[in-house]
Amino acid sequence: MTTIHDLVLVHIDNKPGFYARIEDVSPDVKAGWWKVKLLVLTIPVQIYSWILEESQINGAQFTMGGTPVLMEKVVSPEPVAQAASPEAKEDDNEKKGGAKVVSLFDRKKKE
């Protein structure tokens, strides 16, 4: 299910068109339809507002002016790791022969 703050790849005419982040989803006056506010990640950044059905938000193909459009949720290729303490991460890196991780936030406190 695609929801607020998700990243989507919008396909236009069956080709990747642009990436966008869903900023807001609110009910439309027409039952079963939703106002979707998209932050389009182009240069310059733009805001689009589309009125879509829930199935379209979740990846069903639709048309705009006869052009096929599809919103595909982007899933990170890496699983999100469990947050570990900074000391545990440093020990892990050192055991693997990697470099020591230095926190810039902690460094700023010492100055």
Short mmCIF file of C-alpha atoms in Angstrom, two decimals:
data_model
loop_
_atom_site.label_atom_id
_atom_site.label_comp_id
_atom_site.label_asym_id
_atom_site.label_seq_id
_atom_site.Cartn_x
_atom_site.Cartn_y
_atom_site.Cartn_z
CA MET A 1 0.00 0.00 0.00
CA THR A 2 1.37 3.39 -1.00
CA THR A 3 0.94 6.22 1.50
CA ILE A 4 2.20 9.63 2.61
CA HIS A 5 6.01 10.13 2.42
CA ASP A 6 6.46 7.15 0.09
CA LEU A 7 8.64 7.57 -2.96
CA VAL A 8 7.03 6.61 -6.28
CA LEU A 9 8.26 6.24 -9.83
CA VAL A 10 5.66 7.61 -12.24
CA HIS A 11 5.58 5.89 -15.61
CA ILE A 12 4.25 7.97 -18.52
CA ASP A 13 3.28 6.16 -21.73
CA ASN A 14 4.76 2.92 -20.36
CA LYS A 15 8.21 4.48 -19.75
CA PRO A 16 9.76 5.77 -16.50
CA GLY A 17 8.91 9.48 -16.31
CA PHE A 18 9.87 10.95 -12.95
CA TYR A 19 10.23 10.28 -9.25
CA ALA A 20 7.92 11.92 -6.71
CA ARG A 21 7.21 11.81 -3.00
CA ILE A 22 3.61 11.62 -1.84
CA GLU A 23 3.12 14.68 0.36
CA ASP A 24 -0.56 14.36 1.22
CA VAL A 25 -3.60 12.20 0.54
CA SER A 26 -7.02 13.61 1.42
CA PRO A 27 -10.56 12.59 0.46
CA ASP A 28 -12.06 14.17 -2.63
CA VAL A 29 -15.69 15.31 -2.76
CA LYS A 30 -16.42 12.34 -5.04
CA ALA A 31 -16.73 9.13 -3.00
CA GLY A 32 -13.88 6.66 -3.49
CA TRP A 33 -11.52 9.27 -4.93
CA TRP A 34 -8.52 10.94 -3.27
CA LYS A 35 -6.62 14.21 -3.73
CA VAL A 36 -2.96 13.23 -3.96
CA LYS A 37 -0.29 15.91 -3.57
CA LEU A 38 3.03 14.90 -5.15
CA LEU A 39 6.42 16.54 -4.67
CA VAL A 40 7.92 15.92 -8.11
CA LEU A 41 11.68 15.46 -7.89
CA THR A 42 12.73 17.37 -10.98
CA ILE A 43 14.78 20.52 -11.43
CA PRO A 44 13.13 22.74 -10.39
CA VAL A 45 11.07 20.79 -7.85
CA GLN A 46 7.34 20.95 -8.59
CA ILE A 47 4.09 20.13 -6.81
CA TYR A 48 1.41 18.17 -8.67
CA SER A 49 -2.11 17.55 -7.35
CA TRP A 50 -3.94 14.60 -8.87
CA ILE A 51 -7.34 13.13 -8.07
CA LEU A 52 -7.02 9.34 -8.07
CA GLU A 53 -8.79 6.20 -6.96
CA GLU A 54 -7.12 4.12 -4.25
CA SER A 55 -6.20 1.38 -6.73
CA GLN A 56 -4.39 3.96 -8.89
CA ILE A 57 -2.41 5.19 -5.88
CA ASN A 58 -1.42 1.57 -5.24
CA GLY A 59 -0.13 0.89 -8.76
CA ALA A 60 -3.09 0.33 -11.09
CA GLN A 61 -2.63 1.87 -14.53
CA PHE A 62 -4.84 4.82 -15.54
CA THR A 63 -4.89 7.40 -18.31
CA MET A 64 -4.56 11.17 -18.41
CA GLY A 65 -5.68 12.68 -21.69
CA GLY A 66 -5.40 9.24 -23.29
CA THR A 67 -1.79 8.74 -22.11
CA PRO A 68 -1.16 5.68 -19.90
CA VAL A 69 0.13 6.57 -16.42
CA LEU A 70 1.21 4.29 -13.58
CA MET A 71 2.58 5.07 -10.09
CA GLU A 72 4.99 2.43 -8.78
CA LYS A 73 6.08 2.52 -5.13
CA VAL A 74 9.89 2.58 -4.82
CA VAL A 75 11.26 0.16 -2.25
CA SER A 76 14.80 0.59 -0.93
CA PRO A 77 17.13 -2.10 -2.28
CA GLU A 78 18.78 -2.41 1.14
CA PRO A 79 16.91 -3.57 4.22
CA VAL A 80 16.86 -1.01 7.01
CA ALA A 81 19.27 -2.21 9.70
CA GLN A 82 18.34 -2.23 13.35
CA ALA A 83 19.75 0.80 15.14
CA ALA A 84 22.79 -0.20 17.17
CA SER A 85 24.81 1.87 19.57
CA PRO A 86 27.71 3.84 18.00
CA GLU A 87 30.19 1.86 20.10
CA ALA A 88 28.86 -1.45 18.75
CA LYS A 89 29.16 -0.18 15.18
CA GLU A 90 32.76 0.95 15.78
CA ASP A 91 33.70 -2.42 17.31
CA ASP A 92 32.11 -4.25 14.33
CA ASN A 93 34.00 -2.12 11.81
CA GLU A 94 37.30 -2.58 13.61
CA LYS A 95 36.81 -6.38 13.83
CA LYS A 96 36.11 -6.52 10.08
CA GLY A 97 39.26 -4.52 9.35
CA GLY A 98 37.26 -1.47 8.32
CA ALA A 99 37.82 2.13 9.21
CA LYS A 100 36.65 3.61 12.48
CA VAL A 101 33.45 5.66 12.21
CA VAL A 102 33.77 9.14 13.70
CA SER A 103 30.60 11.01 14.59
CA LEU A 104 30.75 14.60 13.41
CA PHE A 105 28.00 15.45 15.90
CA ASP A 106 30.11 14.17 18.84
CA ARG A 107 33.20 15.91 17.47
CA LYS A 108 31.43 19.27 17.40
CA LYS A 109 30.50 18.91 21.08
CA LYS A 110 34.18 18.57 22.10
CA GLU A 111 35.29 21.81 20.41
#
